[in-house]
Short mmCIF file of C-alpha atoms (C1' of nucleotides) in Angstrom, two decimals:
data_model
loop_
_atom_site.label_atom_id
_atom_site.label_comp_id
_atom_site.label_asym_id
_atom_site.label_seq_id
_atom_site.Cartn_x
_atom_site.Cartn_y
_atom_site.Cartn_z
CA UNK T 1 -40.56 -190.40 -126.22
CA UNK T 2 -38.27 -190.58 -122.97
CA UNK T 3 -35.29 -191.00 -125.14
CA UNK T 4 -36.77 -187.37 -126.56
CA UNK T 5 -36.95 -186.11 -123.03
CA UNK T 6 -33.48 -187.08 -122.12
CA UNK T 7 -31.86 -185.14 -125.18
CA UNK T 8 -33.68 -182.54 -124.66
CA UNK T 9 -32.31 -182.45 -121.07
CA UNK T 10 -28.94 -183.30 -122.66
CA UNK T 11 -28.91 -179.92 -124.91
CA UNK T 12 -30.47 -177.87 -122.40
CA UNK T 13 -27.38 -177.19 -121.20
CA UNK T 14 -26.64 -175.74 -118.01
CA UNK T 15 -25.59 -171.81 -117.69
CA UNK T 16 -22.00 -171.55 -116.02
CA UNK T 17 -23.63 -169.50 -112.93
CA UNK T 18 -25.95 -173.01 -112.92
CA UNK T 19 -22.88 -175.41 -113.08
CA UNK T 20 -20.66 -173.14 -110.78
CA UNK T 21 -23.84 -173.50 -108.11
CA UNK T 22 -23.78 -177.45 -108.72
CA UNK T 23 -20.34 -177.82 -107.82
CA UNK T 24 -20.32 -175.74 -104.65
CA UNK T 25 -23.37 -177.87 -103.14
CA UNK T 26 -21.79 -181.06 -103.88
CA UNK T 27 -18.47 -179.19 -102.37
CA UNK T 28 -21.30 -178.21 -99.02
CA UNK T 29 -22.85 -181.50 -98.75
CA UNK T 30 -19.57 -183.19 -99.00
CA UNK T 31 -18.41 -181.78 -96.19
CA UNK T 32 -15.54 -180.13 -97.64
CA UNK T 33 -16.78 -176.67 -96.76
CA UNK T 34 -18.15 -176.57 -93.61
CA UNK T 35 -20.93 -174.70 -92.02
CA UNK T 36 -20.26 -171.32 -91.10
CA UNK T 37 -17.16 -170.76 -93.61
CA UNK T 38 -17.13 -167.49 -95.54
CA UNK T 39 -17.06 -167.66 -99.38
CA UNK T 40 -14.71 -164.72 -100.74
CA UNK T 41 -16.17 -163.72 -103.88
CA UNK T 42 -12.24 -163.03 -105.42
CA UNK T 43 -11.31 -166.80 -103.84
CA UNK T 44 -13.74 -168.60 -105.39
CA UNK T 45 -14.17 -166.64 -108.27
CA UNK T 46 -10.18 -166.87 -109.02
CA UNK T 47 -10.39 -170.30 -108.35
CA UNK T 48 -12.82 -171.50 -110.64
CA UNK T 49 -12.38 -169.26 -113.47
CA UNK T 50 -15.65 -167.06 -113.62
CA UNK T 51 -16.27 -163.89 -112.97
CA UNK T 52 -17.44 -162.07 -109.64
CA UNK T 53 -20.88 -161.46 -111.55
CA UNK T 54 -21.66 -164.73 -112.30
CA UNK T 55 -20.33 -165.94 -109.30
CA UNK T 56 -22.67 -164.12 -107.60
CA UNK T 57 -25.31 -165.24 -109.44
CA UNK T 58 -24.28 -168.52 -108.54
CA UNK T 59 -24.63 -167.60 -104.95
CA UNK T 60 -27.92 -166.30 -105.25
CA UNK T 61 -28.91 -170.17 -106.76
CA UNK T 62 -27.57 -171.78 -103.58
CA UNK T 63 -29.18 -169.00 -101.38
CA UNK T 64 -32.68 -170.30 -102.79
CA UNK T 65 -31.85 -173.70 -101.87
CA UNK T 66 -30.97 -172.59 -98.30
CA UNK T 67 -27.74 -174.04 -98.83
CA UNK T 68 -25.77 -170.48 -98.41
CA UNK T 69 -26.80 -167.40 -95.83
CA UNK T 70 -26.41 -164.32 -97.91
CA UNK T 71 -25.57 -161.09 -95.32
CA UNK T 72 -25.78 -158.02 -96.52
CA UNK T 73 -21.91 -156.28 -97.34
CA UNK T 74 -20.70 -159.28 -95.26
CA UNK T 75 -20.26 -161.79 -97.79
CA UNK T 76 -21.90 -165.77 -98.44
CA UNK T 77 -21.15 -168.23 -95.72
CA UNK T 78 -22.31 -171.62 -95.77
CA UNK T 79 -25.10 -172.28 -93.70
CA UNK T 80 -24.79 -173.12 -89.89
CA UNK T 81 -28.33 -174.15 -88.89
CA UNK T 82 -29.06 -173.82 -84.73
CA UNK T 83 -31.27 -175.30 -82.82
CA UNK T 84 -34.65 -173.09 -83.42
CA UNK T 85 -33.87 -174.02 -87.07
CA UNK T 86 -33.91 -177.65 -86.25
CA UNK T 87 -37.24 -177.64 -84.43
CA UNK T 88 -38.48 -175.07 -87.38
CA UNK T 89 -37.54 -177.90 -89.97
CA UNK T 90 -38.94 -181.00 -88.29
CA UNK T 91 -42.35 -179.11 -87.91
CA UNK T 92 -42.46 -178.70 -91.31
CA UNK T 93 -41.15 -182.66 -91.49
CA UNK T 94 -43.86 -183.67 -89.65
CA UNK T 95 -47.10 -181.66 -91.46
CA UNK T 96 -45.64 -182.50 -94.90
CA UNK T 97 -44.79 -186.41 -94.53
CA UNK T 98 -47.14 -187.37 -91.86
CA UNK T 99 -49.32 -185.67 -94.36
CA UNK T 100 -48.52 -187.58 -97.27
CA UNK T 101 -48.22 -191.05 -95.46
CA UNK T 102 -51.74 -190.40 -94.93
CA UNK T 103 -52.17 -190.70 -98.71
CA UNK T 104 -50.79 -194.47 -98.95
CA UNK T 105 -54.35 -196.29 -99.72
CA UNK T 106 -54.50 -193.70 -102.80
CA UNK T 107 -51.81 -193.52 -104.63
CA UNK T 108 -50.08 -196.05 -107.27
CA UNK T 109 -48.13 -198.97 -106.73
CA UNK T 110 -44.83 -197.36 -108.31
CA UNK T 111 -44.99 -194.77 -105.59
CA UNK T 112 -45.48 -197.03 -102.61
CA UNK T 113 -42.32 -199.12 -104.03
CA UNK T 114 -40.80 -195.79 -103.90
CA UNK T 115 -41.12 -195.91 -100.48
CA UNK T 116 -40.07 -199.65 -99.30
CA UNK T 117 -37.17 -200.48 -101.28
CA UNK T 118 -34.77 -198.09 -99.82
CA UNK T 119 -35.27 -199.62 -96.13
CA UNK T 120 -35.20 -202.98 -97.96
CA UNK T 121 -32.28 -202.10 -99.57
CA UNK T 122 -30.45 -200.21 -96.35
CA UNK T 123 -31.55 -203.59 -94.26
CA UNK T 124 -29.76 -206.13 -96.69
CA UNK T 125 -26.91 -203.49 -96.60
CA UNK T 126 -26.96 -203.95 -92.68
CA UNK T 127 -27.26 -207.68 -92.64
CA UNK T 128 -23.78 -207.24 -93.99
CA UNK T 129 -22.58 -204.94 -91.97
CA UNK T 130 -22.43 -202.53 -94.59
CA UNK T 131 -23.22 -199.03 -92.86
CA UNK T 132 -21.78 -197.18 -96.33
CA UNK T 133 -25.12 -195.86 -97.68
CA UNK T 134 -27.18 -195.87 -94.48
CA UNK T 135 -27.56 -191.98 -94.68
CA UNK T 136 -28.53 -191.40 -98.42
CA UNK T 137 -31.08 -194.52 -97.99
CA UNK T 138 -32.18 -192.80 -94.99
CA UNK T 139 -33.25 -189.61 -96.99
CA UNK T 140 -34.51 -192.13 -99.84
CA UNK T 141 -37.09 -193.74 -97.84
CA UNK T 142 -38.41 -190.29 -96.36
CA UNK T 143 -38.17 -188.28 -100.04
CA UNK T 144 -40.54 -191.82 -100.95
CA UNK T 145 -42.95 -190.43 -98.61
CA UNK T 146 -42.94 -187.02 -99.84
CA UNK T 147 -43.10 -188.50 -102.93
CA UNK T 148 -46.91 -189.88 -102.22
CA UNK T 149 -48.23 -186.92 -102.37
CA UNK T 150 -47.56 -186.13 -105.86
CA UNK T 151 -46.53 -182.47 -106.09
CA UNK T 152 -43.19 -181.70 -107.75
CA UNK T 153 -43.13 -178.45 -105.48
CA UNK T 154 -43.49 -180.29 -102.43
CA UNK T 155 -40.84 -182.55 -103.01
CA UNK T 156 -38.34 -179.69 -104.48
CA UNK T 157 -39.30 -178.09 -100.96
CA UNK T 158 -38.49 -181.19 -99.46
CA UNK T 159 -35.21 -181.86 -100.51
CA UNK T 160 -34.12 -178.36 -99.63
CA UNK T 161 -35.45 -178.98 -95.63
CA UNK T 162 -33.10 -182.34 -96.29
CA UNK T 163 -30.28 -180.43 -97.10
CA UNK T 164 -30.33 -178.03 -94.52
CA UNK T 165 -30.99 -181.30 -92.07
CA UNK T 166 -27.89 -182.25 -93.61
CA UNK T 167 -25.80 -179.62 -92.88
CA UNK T 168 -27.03 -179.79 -89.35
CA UNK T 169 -26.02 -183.49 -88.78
CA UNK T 170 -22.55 -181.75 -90.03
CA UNK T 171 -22.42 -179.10 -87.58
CA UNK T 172 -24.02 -182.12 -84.58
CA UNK T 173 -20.81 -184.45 -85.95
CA UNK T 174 -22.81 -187.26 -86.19
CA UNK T 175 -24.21 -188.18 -89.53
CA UNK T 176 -23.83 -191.83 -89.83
CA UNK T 177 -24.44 -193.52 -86.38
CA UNK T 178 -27.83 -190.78 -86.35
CA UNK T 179 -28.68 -192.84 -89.38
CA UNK T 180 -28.33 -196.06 -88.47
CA UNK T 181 -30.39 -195.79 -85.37
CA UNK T 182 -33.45 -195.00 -87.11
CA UNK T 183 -33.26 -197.67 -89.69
CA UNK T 184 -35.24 -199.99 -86.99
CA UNK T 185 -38.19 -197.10 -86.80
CA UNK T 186 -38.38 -197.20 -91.14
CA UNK T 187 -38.73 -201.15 -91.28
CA UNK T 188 -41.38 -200.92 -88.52
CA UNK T 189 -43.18 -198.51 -90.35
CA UNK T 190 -43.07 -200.25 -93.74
CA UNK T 191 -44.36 -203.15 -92.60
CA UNK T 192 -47.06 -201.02 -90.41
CA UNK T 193 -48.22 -199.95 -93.81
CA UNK T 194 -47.94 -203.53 -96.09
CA UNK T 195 -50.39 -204.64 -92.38
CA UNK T 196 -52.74 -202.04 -94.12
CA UNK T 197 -52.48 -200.52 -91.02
CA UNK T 198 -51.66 -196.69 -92.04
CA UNK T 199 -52.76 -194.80 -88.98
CA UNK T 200 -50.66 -196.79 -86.87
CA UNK T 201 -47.55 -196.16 -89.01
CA UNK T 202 -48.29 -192.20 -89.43
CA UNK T 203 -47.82 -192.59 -85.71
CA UNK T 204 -45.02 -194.38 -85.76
CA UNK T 205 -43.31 -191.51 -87.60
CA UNK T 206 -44.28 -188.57 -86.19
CA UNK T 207 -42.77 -190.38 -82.70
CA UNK T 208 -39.41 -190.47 -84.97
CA UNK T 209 -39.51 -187.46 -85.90
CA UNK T 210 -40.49 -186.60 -82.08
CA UNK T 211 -37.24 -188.52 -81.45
CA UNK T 212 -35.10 -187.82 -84.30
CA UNK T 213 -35.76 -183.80 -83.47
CA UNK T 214 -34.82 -184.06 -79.89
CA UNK T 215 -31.64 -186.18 -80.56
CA UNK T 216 -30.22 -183.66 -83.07
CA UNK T 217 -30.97 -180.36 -81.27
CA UNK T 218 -29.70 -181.95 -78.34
CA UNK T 219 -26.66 -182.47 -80.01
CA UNK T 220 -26.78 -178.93 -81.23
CA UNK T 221 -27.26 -177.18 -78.03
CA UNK T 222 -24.56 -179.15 -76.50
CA UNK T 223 -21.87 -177.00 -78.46
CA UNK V 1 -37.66 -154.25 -76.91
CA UNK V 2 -39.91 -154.59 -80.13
CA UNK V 3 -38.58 -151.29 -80.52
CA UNK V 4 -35.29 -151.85 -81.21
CA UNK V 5 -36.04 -154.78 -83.52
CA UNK V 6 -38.33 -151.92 -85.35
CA UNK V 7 -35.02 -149.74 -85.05
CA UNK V 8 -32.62 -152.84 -86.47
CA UNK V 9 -35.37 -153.72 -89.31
CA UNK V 10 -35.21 -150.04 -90.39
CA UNK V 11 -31.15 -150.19 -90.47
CA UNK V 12 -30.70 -153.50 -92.42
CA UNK V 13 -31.85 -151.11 -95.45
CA UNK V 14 -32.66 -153.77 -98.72
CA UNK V 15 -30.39 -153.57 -101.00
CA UNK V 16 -30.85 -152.33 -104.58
CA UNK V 17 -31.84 -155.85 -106.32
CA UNK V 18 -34.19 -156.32 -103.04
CA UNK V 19 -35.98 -153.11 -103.22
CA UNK V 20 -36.20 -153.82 -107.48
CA UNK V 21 -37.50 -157.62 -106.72
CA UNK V 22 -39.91 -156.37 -104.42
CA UNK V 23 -41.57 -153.66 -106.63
CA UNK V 24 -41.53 -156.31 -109.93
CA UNK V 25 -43.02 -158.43 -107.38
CA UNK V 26 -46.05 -156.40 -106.56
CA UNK V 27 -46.57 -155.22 -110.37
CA UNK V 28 -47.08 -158.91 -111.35
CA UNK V 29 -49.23 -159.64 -108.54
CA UNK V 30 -51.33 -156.42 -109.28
CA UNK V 31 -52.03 -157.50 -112.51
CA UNK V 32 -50.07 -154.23 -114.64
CA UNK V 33 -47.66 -156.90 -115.78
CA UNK V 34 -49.80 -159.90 -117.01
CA UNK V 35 -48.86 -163.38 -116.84
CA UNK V 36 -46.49 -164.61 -119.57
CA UNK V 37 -45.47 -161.17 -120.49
CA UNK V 38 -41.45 -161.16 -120.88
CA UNK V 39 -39.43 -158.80 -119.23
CA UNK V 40 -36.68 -157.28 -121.44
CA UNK V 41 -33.24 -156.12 -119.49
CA UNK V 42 -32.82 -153.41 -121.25
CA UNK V 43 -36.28 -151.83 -120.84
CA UNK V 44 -36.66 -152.57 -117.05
CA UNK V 45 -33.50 -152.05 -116.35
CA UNK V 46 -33.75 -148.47 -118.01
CA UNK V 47 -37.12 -147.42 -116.85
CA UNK V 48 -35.88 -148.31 -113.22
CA UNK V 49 -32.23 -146.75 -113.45
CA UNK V 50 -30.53 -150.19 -112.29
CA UNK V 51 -28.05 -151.58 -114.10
CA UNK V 52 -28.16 -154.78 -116.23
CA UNK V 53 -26.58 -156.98 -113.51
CA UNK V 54 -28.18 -155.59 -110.75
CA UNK V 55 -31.75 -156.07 -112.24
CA UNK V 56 -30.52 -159.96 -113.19
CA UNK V 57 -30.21 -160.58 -109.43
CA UNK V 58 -33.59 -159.24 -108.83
CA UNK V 59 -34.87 -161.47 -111.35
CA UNK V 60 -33.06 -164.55 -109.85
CA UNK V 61 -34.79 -163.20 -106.64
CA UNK V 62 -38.47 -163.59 -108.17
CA UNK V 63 -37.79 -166.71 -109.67
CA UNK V 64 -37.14 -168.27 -106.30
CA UNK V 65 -40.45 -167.41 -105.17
CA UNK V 66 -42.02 -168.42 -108.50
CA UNK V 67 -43.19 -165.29 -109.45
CA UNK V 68 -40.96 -165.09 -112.80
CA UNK V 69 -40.05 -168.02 -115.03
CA UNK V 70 -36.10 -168.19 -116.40
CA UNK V 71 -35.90 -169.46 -120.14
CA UNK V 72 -31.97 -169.74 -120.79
CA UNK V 73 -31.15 -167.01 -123.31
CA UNK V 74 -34.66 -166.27 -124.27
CA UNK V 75 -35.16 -164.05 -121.03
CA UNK V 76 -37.37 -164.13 -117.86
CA UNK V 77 -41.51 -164.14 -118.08
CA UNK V 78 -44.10 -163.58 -115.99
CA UNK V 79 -44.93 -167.08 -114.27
CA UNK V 80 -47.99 -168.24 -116.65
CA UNK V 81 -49.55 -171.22 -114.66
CA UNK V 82 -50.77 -174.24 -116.70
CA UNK V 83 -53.67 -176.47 -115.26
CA UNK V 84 -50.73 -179.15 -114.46
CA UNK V 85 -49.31 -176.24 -112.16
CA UNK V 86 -52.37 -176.14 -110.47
CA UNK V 87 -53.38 -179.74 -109.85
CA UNK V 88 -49.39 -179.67 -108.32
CA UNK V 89 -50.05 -176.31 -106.26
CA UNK V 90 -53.13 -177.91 -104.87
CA UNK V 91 -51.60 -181.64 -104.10
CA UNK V 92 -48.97 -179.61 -101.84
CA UNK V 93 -51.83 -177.15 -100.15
CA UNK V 94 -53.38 -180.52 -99.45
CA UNK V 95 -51.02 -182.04 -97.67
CA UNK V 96 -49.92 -178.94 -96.00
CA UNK V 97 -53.04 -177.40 -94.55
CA UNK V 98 -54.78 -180.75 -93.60
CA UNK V 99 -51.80 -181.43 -91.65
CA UNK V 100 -51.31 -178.34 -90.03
CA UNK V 101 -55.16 -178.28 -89.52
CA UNK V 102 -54.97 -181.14 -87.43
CA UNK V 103 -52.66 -179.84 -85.16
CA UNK V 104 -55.99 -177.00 -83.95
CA UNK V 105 -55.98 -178.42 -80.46
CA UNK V 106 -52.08 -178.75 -79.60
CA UNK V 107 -51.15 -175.11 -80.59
CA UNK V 108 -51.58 -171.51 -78.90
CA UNK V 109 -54.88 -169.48 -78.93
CA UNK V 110 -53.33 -166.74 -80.54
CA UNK V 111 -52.66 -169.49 -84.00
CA UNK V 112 -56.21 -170.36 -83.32
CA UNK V 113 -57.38 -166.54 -83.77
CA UNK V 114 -55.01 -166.14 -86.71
CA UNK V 115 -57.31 -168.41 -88.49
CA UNK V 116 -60.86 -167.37 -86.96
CA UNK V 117 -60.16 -163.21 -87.81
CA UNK V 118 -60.16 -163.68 -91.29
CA UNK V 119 -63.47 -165.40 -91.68
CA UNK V 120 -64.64 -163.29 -89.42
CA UNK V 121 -63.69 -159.96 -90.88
CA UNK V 122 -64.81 -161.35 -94.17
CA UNK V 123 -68.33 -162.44 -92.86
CA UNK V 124 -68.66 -159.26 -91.85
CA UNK V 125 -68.08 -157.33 -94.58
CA UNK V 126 -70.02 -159.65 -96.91
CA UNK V 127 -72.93 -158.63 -94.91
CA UNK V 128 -72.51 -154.95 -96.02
CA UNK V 129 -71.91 -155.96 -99.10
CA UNK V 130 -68.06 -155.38 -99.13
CA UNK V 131 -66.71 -157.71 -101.23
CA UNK V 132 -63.18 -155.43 -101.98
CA UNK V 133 -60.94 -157.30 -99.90
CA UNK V 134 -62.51 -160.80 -100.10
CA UNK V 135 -59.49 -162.07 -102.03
CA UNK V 136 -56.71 -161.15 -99.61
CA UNK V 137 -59.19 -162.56 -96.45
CA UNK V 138 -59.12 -165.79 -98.31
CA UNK V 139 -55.52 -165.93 -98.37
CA UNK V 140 -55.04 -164.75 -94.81
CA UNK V 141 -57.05 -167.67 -93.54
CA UNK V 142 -55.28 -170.13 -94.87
CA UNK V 143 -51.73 -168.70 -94.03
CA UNK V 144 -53.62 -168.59 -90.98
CA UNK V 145 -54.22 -172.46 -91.13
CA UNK V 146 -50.55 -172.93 -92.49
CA UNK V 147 -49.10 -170.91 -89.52
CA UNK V 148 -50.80 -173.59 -86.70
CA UNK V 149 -47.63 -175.96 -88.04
CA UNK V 150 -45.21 -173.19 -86.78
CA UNK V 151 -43.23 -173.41 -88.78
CA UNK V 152 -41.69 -170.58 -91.01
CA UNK V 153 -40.25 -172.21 -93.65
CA UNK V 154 -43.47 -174.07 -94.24
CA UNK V 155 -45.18 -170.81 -94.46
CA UNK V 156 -42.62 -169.47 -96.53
CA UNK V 157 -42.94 -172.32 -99.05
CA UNK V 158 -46.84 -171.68 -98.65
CA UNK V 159 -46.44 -167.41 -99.28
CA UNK V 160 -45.03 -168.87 -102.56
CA UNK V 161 -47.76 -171.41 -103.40
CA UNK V 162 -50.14 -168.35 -102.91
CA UNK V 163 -48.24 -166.08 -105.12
CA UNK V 164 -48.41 -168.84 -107.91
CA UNK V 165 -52.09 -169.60 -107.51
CA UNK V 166 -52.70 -165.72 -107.67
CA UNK V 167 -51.02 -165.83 -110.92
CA UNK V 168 -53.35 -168.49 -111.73
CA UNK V 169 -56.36 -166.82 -111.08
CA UNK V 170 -54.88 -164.25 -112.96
CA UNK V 171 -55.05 -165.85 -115.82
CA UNK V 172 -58.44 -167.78 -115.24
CA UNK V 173 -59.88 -164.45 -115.14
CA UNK V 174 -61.91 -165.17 -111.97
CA UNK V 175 -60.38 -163.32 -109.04
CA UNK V 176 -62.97 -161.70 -107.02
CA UNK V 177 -66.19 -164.47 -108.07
CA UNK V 178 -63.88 -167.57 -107.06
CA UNK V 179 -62.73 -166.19 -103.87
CA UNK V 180 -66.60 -165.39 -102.80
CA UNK V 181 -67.81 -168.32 -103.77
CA UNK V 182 -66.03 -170.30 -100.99
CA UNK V 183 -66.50 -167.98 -98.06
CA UNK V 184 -68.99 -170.17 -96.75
CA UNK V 185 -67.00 -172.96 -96.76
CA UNK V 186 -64.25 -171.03 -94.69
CA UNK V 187 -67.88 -170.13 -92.32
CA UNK V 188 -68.38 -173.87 -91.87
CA UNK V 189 -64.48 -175.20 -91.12
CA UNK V 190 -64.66 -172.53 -88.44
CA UNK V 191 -67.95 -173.89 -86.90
CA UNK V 192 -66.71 -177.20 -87.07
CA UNK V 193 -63.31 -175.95 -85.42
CA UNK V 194 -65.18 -174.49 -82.49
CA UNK V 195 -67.13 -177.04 -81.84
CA UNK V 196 -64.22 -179.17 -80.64
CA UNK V 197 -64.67 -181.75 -84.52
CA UNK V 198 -61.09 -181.12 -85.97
CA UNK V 199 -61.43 -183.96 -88.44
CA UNK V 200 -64.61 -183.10 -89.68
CA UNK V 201 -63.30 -180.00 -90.08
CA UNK V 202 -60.80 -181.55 -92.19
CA UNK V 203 -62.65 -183.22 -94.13
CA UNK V 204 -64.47 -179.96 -94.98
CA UNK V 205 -61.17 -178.66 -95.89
CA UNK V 206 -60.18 -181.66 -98.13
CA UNK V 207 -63.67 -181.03 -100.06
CA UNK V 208 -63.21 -177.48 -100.58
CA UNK V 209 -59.67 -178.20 -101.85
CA UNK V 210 -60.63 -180.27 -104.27
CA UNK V 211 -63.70 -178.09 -105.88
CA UNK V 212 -61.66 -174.98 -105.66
CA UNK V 213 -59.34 -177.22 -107.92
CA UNK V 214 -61.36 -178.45 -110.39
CA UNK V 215 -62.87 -175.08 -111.09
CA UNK V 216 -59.48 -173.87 -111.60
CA UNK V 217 -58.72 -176.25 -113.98
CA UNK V 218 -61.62 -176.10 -115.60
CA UNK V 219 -61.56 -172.13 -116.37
CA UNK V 220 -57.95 -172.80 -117.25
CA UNK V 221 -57.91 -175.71 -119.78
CA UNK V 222 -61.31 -173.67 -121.25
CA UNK V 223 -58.51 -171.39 -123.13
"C1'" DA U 1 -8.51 -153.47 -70.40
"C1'" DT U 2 -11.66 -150.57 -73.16
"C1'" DC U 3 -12.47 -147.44 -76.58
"C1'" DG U 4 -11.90 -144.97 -80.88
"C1'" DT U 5 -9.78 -144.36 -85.19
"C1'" DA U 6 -7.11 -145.14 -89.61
"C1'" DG U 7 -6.22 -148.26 -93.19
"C1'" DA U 8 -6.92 -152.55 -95.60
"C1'" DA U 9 -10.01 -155.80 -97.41
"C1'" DT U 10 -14.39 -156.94 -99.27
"C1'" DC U 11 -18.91 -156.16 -100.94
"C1'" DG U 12 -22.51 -153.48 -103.90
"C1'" DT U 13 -23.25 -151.52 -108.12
"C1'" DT U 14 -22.33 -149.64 -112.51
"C1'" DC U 15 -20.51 -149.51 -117.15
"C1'" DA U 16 -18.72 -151.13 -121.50
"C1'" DA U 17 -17.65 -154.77 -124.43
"C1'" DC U 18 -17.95 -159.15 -126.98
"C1'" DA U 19 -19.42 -163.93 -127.77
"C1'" DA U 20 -23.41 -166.95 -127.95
"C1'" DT U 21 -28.05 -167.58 -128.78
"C1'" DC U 22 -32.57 -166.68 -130.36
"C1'" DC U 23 -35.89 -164.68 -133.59
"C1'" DA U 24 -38.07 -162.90 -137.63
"C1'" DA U 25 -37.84 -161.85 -142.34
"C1'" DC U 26 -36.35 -163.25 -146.73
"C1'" DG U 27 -35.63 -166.39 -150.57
"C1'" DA U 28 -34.76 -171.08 -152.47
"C1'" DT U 29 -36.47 -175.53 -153.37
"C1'" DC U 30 -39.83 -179.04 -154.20
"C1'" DG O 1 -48.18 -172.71 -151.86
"C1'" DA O 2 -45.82 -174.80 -148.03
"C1'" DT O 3 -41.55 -176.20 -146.12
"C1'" DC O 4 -36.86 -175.59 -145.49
"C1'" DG O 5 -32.08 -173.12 -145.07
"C1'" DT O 6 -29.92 -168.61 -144.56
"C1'" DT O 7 -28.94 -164.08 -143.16
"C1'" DG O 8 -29.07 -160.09 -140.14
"C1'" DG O 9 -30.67 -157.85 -136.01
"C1'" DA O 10 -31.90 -157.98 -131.30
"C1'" DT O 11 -31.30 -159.94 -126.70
"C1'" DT O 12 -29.09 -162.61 -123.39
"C1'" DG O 13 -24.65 -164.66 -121.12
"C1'" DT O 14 -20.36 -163.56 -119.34
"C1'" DT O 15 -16.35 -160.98 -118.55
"C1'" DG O 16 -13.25 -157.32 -116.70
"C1'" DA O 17 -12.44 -153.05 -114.66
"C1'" DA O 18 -13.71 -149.36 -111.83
"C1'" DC O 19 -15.31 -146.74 -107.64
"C1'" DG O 20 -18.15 -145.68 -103.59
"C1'" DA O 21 -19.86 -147.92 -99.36
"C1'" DT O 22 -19.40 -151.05 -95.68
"C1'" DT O 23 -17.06 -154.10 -92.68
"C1'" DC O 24 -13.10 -155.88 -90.43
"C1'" DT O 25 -8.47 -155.51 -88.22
"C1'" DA O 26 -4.87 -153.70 -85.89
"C1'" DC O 27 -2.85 -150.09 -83.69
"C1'" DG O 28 -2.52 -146.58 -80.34
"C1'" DA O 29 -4.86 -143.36 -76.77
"C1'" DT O 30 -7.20 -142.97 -72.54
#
DNA sequence: ATCGTAGAATCGTTCAACAATCCAACGATC
DNA sequence: GATCGTTGGATTGTTGAACGATTCTACGAT
């Protein structure tokens, strides 16, 4: 039956304005377009082979996702997010995973695992000194959390406030080292939660994301 | 001040796709274009005097907010909720409005009112008995209840979750009964708001969550 | 130095065309 | 009689060109 599943997702294949979008976000989140550039509809278009319609539609895709700002007979620029967007973003954060933390006593083991093997992972990584995959383990651990609440919208929603957080780590020039500081605050609240002790560790993160929040927009401001 | 945001709203004219999302938008949520219907290019596109590409950005536009569903080259449909759609729309209201619910005593007293009007304008007219706009009063008091978070993205996200659960009623055939039916419950989350017991409150809103859910679900697997 | 204006560049939208895909009707086979 | 190819016809996916509308840039006037 998965096997089923996964041809099915093998010959549902994507339509070029799809694939074009999937390559610009990787392109975003890489870091090789940075936040505030302008996307020329003739660059891009030229340079990839499709045509300005599809392009577009392309654009549109990535707009959704909050990836792109779309201004009207200006053009596509990648997004730039300030400060107010910052503090918008983290009080969604906190309602949606503080939320869903909540849920820990209720949900199945598969999804709590979800949850503690990232930091597990990202602290035997650290042991070693190996900082490589801090960030993505970072975003692991808190798209676990989402996770416990069991809605595939919530979670879509989620990733997209994750890539606009990373976009503003971009713009704050500090992506790793922000990363790494907070790994201490995840194992604290992992093993708040194995205690049984869930209150204490939805308190425990909504002080990180207290923290986290003012770090970043400090950063922000400071341009 | 507000004036010359009025003056600046009025000049950043939609453009054509916008102005042809938002009318599709409103005949699917009136009901003229039922749930599951597909919308033809040609015949839209015609009847509205856009062209084909034009009218294929609108519909990217209402698939973003989950109004229209995008089957690749079979066309775009009218969202058609399933009762897995709604146990997933209500896991995500869940989270979201209990959290932001908790938050009653740390925000402003005009957030409070936004949720107290509703109930309030909706008690009243049940007196008379005005039932006409009990649905919309329903809705307001819980974007009420989503707006204590302050956050706009998480009341975007929410405007969308409504959209799809109006879709849902939609097709459950229940608009007006379901809505009425749970106007006390709104009555007694107020109460227990005034009277200083947030979490009780809460807990009132959990409870109602989860019978407006499986009365939902029940009307919708009955087909 | 500020302002206004002309010209270039880019976006918004339309139109026409063709390939790719889906769908429904029709027979062929067992 | 039901299931399985096959064949057209209709619809979507994508392209390329075109033109008006809007924005940006650079130049010159005050």
């Amino acid at each position: 039956m998965s096997t089923l599943a996964q041809g099915k997702a093998d010959l549902e294949r994507a339509s070029t304005a799809q694939k074009v979008a999937d390559m610009l976000r990787e392109r975003v989140l890489d870091g090789e377009l940075e936040p505030g550039l302008r996307l020329s509809e003739e660059a891009i278009g030229g340079a990839l082979g499709v045509s300005r319609n599809t392009l577009r539609e392309a654009f549109r895709l990535l707009t959704r996702d909050r990836i792109l700002v779309h201004e009207h007979s200006r053009g596509v620029f990648v997004r730039r997010p300030t400060g107010d967007d910052v503090r918008d973003l983290y009080a969604a954060r906190r309602v949606i995973e503080c939320g869903a933390l909540r849920l820990w006593n209720d949900v199945s083991e598969a999804q709590r695992e979800a949850v503690r093997s990232p930091v597990r992972q990202a602290v035997a990584r650290a042991e070693k000194n190996d900082f490589s995959k801090t960030g993505t383990a970072n975003i692991q651990f808190h798209r676990g959390i989402v996770g416990l609440a069991g809605s595939t919208r919530l979670s879509d929603e989620s990733d997209r406030l994750f890539a606009e957080l990373m976009l503003a780590f971009r713009v704050a020039r500090e992506m790793d080292a922000f990363h790494q500081t907070y790994l201490p605050w995840n194992r604290r609240i992992v093993e708040l939660l194995n205690n049984g002790t869930v209150e204490q560790a939805v308190v425990q993160l909504d002080e990180y994301f207290a923290a986290a929040e003012q770090d970043l927009v400090g950063r922000l401001s400071a341009d």
